XYZ file of C-alpha atoms in Angstrom:
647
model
C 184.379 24.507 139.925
C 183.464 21.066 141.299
C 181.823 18.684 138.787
C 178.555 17.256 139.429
C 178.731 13.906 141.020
C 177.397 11.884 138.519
C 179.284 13.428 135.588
C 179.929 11.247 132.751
C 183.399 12.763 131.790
C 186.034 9.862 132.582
C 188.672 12.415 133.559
C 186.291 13.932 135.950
C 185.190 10.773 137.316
C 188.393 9.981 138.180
C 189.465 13.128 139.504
C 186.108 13.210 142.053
C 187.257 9.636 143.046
C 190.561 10.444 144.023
C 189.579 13.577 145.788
C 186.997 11.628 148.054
C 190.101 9.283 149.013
C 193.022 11.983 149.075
C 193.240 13.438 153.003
C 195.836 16.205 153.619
C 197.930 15.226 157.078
C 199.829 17.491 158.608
C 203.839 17.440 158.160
C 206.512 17.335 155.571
C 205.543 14.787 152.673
C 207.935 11.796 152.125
C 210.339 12.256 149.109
C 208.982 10.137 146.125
C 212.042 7.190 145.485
C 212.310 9.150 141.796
C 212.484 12.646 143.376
C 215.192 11.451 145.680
C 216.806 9.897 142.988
C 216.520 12.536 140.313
C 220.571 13.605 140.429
C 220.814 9.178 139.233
C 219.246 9.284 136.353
C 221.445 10.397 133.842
C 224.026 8.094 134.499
C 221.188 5.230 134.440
C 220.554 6.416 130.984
C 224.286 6.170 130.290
C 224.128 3.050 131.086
C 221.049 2.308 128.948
C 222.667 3.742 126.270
C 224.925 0.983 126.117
C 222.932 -1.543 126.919
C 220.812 -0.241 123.382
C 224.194 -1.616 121.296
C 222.547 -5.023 121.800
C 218.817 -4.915 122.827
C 217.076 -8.408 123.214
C 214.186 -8.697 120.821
C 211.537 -8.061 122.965
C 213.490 -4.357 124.442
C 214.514 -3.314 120.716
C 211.900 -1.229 120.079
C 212.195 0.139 123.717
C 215.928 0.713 122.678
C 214.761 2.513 119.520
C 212.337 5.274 121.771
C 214.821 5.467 123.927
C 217.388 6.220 121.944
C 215.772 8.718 119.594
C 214.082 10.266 122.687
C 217.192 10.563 125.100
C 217.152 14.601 125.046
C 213.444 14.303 126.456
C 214.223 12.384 129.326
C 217.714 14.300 130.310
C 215.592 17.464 129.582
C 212.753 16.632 132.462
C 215.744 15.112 134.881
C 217.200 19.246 134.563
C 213.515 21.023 134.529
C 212.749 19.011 137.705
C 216.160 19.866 139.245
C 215.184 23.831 138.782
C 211.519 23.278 139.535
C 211.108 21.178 142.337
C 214.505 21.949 145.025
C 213.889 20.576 148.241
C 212.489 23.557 150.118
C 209.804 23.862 147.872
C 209.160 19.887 148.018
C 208.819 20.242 151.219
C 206.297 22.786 151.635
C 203.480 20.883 149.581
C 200.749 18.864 151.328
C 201.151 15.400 152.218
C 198.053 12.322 151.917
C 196.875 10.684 155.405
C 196.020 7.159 154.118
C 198.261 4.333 154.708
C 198.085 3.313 150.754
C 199.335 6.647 150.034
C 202.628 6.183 152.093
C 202.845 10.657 153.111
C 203.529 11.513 149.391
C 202.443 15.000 148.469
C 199.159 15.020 147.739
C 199.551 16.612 144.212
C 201.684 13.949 142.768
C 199.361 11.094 143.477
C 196.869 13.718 141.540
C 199.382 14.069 138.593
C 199.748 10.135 138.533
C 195.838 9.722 138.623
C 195.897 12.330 135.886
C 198.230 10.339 133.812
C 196.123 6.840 134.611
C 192.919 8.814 133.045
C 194.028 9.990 130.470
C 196.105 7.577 129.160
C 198.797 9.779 129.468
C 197.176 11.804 126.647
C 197.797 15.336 127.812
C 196.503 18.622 126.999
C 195.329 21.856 128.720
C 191.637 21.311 128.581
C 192.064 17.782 129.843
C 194.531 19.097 132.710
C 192.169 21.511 133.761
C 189.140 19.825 133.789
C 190.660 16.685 136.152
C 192.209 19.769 138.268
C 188.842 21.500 138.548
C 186.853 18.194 139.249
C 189.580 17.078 141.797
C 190.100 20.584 143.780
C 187.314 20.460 146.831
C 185.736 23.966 147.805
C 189.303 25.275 149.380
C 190.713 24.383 146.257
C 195.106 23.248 146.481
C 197.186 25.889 147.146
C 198.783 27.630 144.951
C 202.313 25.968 144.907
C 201.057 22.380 144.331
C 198.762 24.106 141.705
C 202.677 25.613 139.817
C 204.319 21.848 141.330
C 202.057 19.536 139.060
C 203.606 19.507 135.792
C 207.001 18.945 137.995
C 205.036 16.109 138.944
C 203.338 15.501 135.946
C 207.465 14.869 134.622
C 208.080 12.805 137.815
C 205.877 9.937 137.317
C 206.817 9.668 133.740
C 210.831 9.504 134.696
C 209.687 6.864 136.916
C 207.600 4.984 134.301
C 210.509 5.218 132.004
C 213.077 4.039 134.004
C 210.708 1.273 135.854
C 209.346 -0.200 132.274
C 212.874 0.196 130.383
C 214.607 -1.959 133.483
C 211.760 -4.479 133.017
C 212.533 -4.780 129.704
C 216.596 -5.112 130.294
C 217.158 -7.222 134.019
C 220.818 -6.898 133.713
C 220.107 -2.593 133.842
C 219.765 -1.769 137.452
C 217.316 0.798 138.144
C 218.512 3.989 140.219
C 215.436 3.525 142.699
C 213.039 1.191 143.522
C 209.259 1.526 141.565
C 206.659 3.772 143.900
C 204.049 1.409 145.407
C 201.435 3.609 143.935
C 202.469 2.639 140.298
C 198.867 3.521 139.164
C 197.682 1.959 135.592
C 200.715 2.313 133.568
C 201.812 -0.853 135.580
C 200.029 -3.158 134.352
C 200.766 -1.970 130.725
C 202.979 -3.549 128.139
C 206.511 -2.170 129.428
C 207.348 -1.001 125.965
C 204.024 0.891 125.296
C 204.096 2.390 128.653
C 207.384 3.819 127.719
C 206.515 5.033 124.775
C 203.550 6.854 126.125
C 205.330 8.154 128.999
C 208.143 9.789 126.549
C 205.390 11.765 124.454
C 203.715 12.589 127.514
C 206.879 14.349 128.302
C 206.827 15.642 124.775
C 203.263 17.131 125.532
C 204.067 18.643 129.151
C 206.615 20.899 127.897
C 204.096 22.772 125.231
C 200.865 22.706 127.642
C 201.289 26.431 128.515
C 201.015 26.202 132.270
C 200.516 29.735 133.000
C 196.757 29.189 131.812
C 196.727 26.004 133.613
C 197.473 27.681 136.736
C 195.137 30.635 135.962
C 192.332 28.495 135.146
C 191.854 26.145 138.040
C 193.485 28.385 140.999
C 190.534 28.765 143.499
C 192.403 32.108 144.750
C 192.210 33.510 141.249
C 188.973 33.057 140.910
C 188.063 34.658 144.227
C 190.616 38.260 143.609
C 188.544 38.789 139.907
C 185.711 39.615 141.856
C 187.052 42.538 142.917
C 184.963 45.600 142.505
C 187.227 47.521 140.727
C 186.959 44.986 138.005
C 190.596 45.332 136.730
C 192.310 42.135 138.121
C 191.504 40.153 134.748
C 192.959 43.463 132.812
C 196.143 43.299 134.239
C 199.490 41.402 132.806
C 200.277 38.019 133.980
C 203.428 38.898 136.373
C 201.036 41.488 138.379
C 198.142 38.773 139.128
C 201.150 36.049 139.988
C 202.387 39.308 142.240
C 199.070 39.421 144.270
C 198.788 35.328 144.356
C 202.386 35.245 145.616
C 201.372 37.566 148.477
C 198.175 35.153 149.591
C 200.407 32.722 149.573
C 203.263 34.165 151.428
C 200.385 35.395 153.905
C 198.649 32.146 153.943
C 202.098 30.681 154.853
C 202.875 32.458 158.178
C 199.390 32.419 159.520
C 196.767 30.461 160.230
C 194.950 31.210 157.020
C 194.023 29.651 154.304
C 194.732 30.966 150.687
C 191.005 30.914 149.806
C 190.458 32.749 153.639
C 193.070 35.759 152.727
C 191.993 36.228 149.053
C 188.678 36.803 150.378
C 189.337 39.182 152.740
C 191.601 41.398 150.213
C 188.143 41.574 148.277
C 186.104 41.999 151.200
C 188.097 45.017 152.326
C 188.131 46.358 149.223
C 184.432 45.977 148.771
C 184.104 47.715 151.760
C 186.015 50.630 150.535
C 184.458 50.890 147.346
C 184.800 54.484 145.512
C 188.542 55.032 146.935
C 190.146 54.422 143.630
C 193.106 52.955 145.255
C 191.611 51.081 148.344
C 188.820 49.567 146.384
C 191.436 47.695 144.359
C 193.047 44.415 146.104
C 196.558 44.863 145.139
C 196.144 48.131 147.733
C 195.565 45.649 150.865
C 198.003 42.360 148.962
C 201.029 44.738 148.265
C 200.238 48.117 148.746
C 200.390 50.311 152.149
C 197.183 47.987 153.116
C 199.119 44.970 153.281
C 199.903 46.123 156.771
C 196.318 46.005 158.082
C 196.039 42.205 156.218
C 198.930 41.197 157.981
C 197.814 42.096 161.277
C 193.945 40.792 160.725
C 195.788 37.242 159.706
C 198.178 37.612 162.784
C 200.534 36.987 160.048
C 204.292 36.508 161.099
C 206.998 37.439 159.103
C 210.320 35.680 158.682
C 213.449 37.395 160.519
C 214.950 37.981 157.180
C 211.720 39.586 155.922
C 211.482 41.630 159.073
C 215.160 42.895 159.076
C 214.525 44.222 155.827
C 211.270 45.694 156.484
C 212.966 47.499 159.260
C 215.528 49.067 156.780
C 213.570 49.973 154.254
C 211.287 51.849 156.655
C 214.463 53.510 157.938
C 215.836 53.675 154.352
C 217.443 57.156 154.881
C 219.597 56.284 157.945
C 220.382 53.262 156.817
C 222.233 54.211 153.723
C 223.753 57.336 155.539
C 224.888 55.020 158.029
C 226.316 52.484 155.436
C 228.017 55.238 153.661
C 229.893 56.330 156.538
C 230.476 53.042 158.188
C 232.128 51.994 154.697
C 234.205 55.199 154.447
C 235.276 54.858 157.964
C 236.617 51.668 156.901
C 238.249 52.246 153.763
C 239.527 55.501 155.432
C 240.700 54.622 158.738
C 243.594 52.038 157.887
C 245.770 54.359 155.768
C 245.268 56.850 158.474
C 246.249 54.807 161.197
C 249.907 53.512 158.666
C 250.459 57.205 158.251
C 250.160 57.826 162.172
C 252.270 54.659 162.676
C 255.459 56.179 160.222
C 255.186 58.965 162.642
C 253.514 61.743 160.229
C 251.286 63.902 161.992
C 250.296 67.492 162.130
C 248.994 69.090 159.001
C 250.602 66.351 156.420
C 248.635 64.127 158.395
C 245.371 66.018 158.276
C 246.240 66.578 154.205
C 246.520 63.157 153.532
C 243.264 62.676 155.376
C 241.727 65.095 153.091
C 242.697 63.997 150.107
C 241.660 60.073 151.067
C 237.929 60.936 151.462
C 237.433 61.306 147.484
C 238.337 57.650 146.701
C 237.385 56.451 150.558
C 233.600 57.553 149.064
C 234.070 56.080 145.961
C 234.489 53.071 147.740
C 231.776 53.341 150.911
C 229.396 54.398 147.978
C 230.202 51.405 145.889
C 230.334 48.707 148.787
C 226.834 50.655 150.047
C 225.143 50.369 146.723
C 226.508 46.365 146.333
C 224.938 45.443 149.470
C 221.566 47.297 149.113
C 221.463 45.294 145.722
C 221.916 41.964 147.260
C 219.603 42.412 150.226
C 216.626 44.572 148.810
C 215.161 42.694 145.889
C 213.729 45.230 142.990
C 210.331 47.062 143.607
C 208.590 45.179 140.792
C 205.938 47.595 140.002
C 202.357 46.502 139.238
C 201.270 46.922 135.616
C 198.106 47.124 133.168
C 198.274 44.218 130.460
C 198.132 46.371 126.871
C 199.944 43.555 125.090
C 197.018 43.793 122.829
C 196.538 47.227 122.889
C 195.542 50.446 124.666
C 192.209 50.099 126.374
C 189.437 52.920 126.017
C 190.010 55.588 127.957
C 194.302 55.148 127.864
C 194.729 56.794 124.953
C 198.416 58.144 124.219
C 201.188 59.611 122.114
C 204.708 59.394 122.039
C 206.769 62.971 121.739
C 210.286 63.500 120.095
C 211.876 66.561 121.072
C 214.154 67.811 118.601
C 216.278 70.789 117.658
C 217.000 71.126 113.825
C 219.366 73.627 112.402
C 219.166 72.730 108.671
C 216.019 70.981 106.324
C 218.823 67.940 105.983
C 218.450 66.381 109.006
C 214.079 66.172 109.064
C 214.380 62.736 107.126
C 216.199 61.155 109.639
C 213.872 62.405 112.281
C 210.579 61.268 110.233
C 211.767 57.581 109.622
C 212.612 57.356 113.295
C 209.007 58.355 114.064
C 207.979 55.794 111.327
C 210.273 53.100 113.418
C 208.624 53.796 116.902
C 205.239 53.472 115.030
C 206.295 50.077 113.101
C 207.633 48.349 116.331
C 205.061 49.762 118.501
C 201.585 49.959 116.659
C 198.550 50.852 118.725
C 195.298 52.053 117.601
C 194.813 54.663 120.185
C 198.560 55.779 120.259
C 199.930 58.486 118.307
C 203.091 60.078 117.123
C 204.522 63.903 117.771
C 207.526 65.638 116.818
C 207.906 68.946 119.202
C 210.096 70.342 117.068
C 212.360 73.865 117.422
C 214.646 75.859 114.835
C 218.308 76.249 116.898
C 219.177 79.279 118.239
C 220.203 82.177 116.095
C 221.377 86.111 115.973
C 218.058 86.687 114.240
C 214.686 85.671 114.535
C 214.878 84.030 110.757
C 217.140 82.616 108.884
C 217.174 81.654 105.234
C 217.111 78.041 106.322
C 214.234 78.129 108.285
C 211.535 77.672 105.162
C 213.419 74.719 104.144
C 212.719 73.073 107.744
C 209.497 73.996 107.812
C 208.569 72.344 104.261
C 210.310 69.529 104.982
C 208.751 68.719 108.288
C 205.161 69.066 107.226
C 206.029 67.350 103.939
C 207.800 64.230 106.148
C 205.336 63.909 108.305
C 202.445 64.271 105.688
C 204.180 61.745 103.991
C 204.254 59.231 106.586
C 200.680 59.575 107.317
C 199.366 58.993 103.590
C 201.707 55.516 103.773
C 199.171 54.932 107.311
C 196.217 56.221 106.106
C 194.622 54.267 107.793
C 194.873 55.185 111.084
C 197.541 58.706 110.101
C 198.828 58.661 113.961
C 201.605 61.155 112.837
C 201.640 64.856 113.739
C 203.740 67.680 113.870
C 204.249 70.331 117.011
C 206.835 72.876 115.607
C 207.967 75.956 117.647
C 209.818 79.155 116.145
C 212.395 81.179 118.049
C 211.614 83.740 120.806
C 214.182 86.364 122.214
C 216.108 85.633 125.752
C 217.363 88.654 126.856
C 219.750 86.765 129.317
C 221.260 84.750 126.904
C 220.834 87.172 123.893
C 220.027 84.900 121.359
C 216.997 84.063 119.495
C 216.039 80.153 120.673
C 213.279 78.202 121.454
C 211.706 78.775 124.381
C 213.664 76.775 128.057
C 214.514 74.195 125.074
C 213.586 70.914 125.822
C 212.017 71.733 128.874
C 209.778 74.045 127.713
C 208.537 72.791 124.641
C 207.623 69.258 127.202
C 205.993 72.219 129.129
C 204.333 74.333 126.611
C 202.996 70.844 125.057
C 201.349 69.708 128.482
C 199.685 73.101 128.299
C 198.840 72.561 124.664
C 197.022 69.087 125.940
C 194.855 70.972 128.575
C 193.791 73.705 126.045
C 196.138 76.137 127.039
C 199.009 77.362 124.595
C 197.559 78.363 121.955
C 199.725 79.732 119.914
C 202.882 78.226 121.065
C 202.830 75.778 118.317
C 202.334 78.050 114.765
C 202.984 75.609 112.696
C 200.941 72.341 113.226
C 200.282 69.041 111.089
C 198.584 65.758 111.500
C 195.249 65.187 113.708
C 196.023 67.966 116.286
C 192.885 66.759 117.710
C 193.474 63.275 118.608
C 196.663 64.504 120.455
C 194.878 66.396 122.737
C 192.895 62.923 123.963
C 196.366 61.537 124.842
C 195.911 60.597 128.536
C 199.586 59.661 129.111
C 202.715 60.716 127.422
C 206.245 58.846 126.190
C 208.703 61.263 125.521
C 211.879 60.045 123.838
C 214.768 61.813 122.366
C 215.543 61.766 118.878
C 218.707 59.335 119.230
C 216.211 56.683 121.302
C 215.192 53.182 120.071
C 211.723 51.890 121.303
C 211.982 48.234 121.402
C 208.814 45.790 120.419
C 206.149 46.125 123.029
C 208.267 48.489 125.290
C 205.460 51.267 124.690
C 202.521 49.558 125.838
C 204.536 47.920 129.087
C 205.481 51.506 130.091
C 201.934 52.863 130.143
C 200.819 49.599 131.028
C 202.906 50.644 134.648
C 201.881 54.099 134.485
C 198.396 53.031 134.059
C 197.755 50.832 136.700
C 195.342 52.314 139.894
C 198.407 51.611 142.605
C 200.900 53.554 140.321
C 198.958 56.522 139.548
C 200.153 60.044 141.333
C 198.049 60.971 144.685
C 198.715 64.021 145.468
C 199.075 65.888 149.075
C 196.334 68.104 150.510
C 197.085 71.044 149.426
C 197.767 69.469 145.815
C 201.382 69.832 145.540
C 203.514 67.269 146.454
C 202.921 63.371 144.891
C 202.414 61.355 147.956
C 201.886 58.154 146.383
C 202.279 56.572 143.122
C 204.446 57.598 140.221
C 204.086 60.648 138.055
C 207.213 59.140 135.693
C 207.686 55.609 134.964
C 211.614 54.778 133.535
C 212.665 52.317 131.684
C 215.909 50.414 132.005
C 218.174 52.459 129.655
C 221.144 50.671 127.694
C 223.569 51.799 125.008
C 223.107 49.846 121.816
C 226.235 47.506 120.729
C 226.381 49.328 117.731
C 226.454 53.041 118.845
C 228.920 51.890 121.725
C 231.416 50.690 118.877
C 231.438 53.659 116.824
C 234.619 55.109 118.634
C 236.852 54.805 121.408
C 235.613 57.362 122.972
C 232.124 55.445 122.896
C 233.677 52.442 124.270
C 235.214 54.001 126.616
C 232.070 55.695 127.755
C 229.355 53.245 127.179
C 231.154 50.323 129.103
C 229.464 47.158 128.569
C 226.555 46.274 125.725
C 225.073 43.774 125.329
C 221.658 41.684 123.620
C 219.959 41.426 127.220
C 217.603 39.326 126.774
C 216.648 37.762 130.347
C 216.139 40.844 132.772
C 212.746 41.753 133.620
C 212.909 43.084 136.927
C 216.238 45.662 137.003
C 217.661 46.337 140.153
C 218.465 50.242 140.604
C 219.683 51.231 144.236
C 217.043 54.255 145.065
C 214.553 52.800 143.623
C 214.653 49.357 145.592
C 215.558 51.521 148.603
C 213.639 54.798 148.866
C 210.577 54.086 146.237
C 212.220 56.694 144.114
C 215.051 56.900 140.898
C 217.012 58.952 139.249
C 214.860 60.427 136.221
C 217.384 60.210 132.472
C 214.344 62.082 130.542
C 213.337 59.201 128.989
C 210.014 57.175 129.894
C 206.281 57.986 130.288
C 204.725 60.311 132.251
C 201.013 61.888 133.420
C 200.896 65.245 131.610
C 198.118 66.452 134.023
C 200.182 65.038 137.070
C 203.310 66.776 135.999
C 201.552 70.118 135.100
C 200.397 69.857 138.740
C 203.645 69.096 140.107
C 205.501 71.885 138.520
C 203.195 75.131 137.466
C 204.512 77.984 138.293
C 207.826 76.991 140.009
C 210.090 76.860 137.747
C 212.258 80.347 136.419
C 212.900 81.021 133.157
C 216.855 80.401 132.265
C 217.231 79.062 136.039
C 217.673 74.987 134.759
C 220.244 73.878 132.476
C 219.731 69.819 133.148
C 216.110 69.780 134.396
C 215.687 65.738 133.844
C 217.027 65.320 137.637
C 214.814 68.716 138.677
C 211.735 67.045 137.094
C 212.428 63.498 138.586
């Protein structure tokens, strides 16, 4: 990434310029005057407020940008704030030379930015003075995230510095940085102005790429053999830089030093599926072997939770009983004080453990949430579609007992389609008749027309791509129950159509409609029931988990038990604000809705502890790795909720 010497680009120049003067010292960089000021600035601009009533002529058209750009300003002080606390300040890379004065090394690069560019930003210009400046090690990774916290730094300063110029009686909150750069020796009021749309410009550059583009560890992890690091969504890549860095931290590694390594072991087991991918030796079980080749040293915090989470099973036993202990033991010991005894005594006792484990379960639970963060799991990126070879369908499983309730159905097939399109991802409804005294009933031909008429329907208005298709079941006698029904339900049509994918059961589906065909390539399933909203995108991040080479099901020896991976991946699962208001029964047994618009990673208690949830029957799944998991042991009529079975 390092520009030729004698490159003619400006910005480049520049950047090579500074980078042949910039040497990193060890130790903790001295706070810039407007960092350690930051919490001062609003009330300076209070103050300049005022002092804007009555500008001298030469400040009032400094009073007029700063005035109509006040919101800027106040909105940098707070992005800083959240940005930049003082840990992370403290962990960036400080300058040797005496002109530099131990600032971090990355905001005397964001202020030499600024100087050559005339404080004309953009994300081509940003990452071409990055690239130039970066030497072969390249910065790490958090001054890489820290400069356009910087980038707002130097412009607070060069609008605080040029406005107090311009108005002596308004005392400044810090003194000016010795390094002033270029903007110093610009007109105060044009220096403003360009500082205040550079601020403008920083907050639509979308860092993400910046980052991205010029990280030196980035660069090294695509080279993976795999090939799949570009292909994956943007949290999962930040994942496995996160982990060089938190490896890089506690060792004597550099970033560039690790990253390699990850690639170099997994060139090195090239073939393994899983070990020939990075994110197996970054965050996987080969982290372990990392760790110990970078005599990497984890913090006591990090290793206490380590500990329990590879004693996950005793721990939460132990916390359970510890709790109820507690919350059992006092009213005990009152009841033995009053003097009862004998069997009341032991009766009370028994009838305290049901709300003693209400309470060691809830107290358990509350503290596994707040010291195990959430198992983020590793995904594909199919924001913009499925890629070849990932083809899939979404199933409905329904139940219909009269031809009235198909429409319904159909535009709720329509819906998931609309809010989730995807070229290579099609629609089913599995569909049985209810149960009945006889094998027919005079309704059934109405069901039957109207399903194969909705869903032909449907795909005419798509013709285009027609991802619609029917899977519909008739009834079969159960001599236990005694009733004609569709075969195990639910279960069994899920079943029967995982058989139907591998080109078994035939005739389990008599009456068929759409491209039958292109169902069968469906690699992964999402099965959803017929009362279940699919939100924009939610499709494609669900198989984008699924999907991805650390997340798919390994399976034992002998081939029957998953030993690593997921076979189902759930999502988080909330009541919509309208059904939950329907009744007060609903209310009542929905709890809270709400438009939840911030979570990404959901914390659920066995998943963050043992690896492992509790499966709703809602979510995507490998067909072939659930066939595997289950042939043959299940009994007919033996299941009557088999979502927690199956999970």
């Amino acid at each position: 990434h390092t520009a030729p010497a004698d490159t003619e680009d400006p910005v480049e120049r520049v950047a090579q310029t500074l980078r042949h003067h910039h040497s990193v010292c060890p130790g903790t960089p001295k706070a810039a005057p407007v960092w350690r000021n930051l919490e001062r600035i609003p009330d300076w601009l209070d103050d300049a407020r005022r002092a804007c009533r009555s500008p001298a002529a030469e400040a009032a058209k400094a009073a007029e940008w700063l005035l109509d750009n006040e919101y800027h300003i106040r909105r940098a002080v707070r992005q800083v704030a959240n940005d930049m606390p003082a840990e992370f300040y403290r962990r960036l890379p400080c300058l040797a030379a005496p002109e530099c004065h131990g600032l971090p090394r990355v905001y005397l690069a964001a202020r030499g930015y600024l100087d050559a560019t005339h404080t004309q930003l953009s994300l081509e210009t940003a990452v071409r003075f990055m690239s130039a400046y970066q030497a072969d090690e390249g910065l790490h990774l958090a001054e890489l995230w820290a400069f356009p916290a910087m980038l707002r730094l130097v412009c607070l300063e060069t609008i605080v510095s040029a406005f107090s110029d311009l108005v002596p009686k308004l005392q400044p909150p810090f003194a000016a940085s010795q390094e002033a750069g270029a903007g110093a020796q610009r007109d105060p009021t044009e220096a403003m102005s360009r500082a205040i749309m550079a601020l403008a410009a920083i907050s639509r550059i979308p860092w993400k790429d910046f980052v991205e583009s010029t990280s030196r560890v980035e660069a090294i992890l695509l080279d993976a053999p795999d090939g799949l690091h570009a292909e994956m969504d943007f949290e999962t890549r930040d994942m496995y830089r996160r982990a060089v860095e938190e490896i890089s931290e506690r060792s004597a590694w550099s970033e560039t030093a690790i990253a390699r390594e990850a690639v170099r072991l997994a060139v090195s087991h090239a073939g393994a599926a899983r070990r020939m991918h990075s994110g197996w030796w970054l965050i996987g079980p080969g982290r372990a072997h990392l760790e110990a080749l970078t005599g990497f040293r984890p913090r006591r915090g990090a290793s206490v939770r380590r500990w329990v989470l590879r004693h996950a099973g005793p721990c939460h036993a132990a916390g359970l009983v510890g709790f109820g202990a507690l919350a059992l033991g006092p009213p005990l010991v009152f009841f033995h004080l009053q003097g009862v005894g004998g069997a009341t005594w032991l009766l009370a006792a028994v009838l305290l453990v049901i709300p003693a484990s209400i309470i060691a379960v809830s107290l358990t639970n509350w503290l596994v949430t707040q010291t195990i963060p959430p198992r983020v799991l590793p995904k594909m990126d199919f924001s913009d579609g499925l890629t070849a070879g990932n083809d899939s369908a979404v199933i409905v499983p329904v139940i219909l007992r009269n031809a009235a309730e198909v429409p319904p159905l159909v535009a709720q097939l329509e819906r998931h389609w609309l809010t989730n399109p995807d070229p290579r991802l099609r629609f089913a409804l599995l569909s049985d008749l209810a149960d009945a005294d006889t094998q027919t009933t005079p309704e059934d031909v109405a069901i039957e027309a109207a399903l194969a008429h909705g869903i032909r329907e449907i795909n005419l208005r798509h013709a285009g791509h027609a991802p619609f298709a029917l899977l519909h079941r008739r009834r079969s006698w159960n001599p236990q129950e005694r009733v004609w029904m569709g075969w195990e339900r639910k279960r069994g049509k899920i079943e029967e159509f995982n058989e139907f994918l591998h080109g078994g059961a035939a005739s389990a589906f008599p009456l068929a409609e759409g491209d039958i065909a292109g169902l069968r390539a469906a690699k992964f399933i999402v099965t959803l029931d017929a009362d279940t909203m699919a939100p924009p995108g939610s499709v494609a991040r669900l198989l984008g988990a699924l999907a991805h080479p650390l997340n798919r099901a390994e399976f034992d020896a002998a081939g029957e038990i998953v030993v690593e991976g997921y076979t189902f991946i759930q999502p988080r699962i909330e009541i919509s604000p309208e059904a939950g208001a329907a009744s007060l029964f609903t209310r009542l047994y929905t709890g809270d809705t709400a438009i939840d618009i911030y979570s990404r990673a959901v914390s659920d208690v066995y998943q963050d502890l043992f690896g492992e949830g509790i499966f709703t029957g809602k979510g995507a799944y490998d067909p072939a790795a659930f066939r595997q998991s289950l042939l043959g042991r299940v009994p007919e009529n033996a299941l009557v909720s088999h979502d927690l079975f199956e999970g």
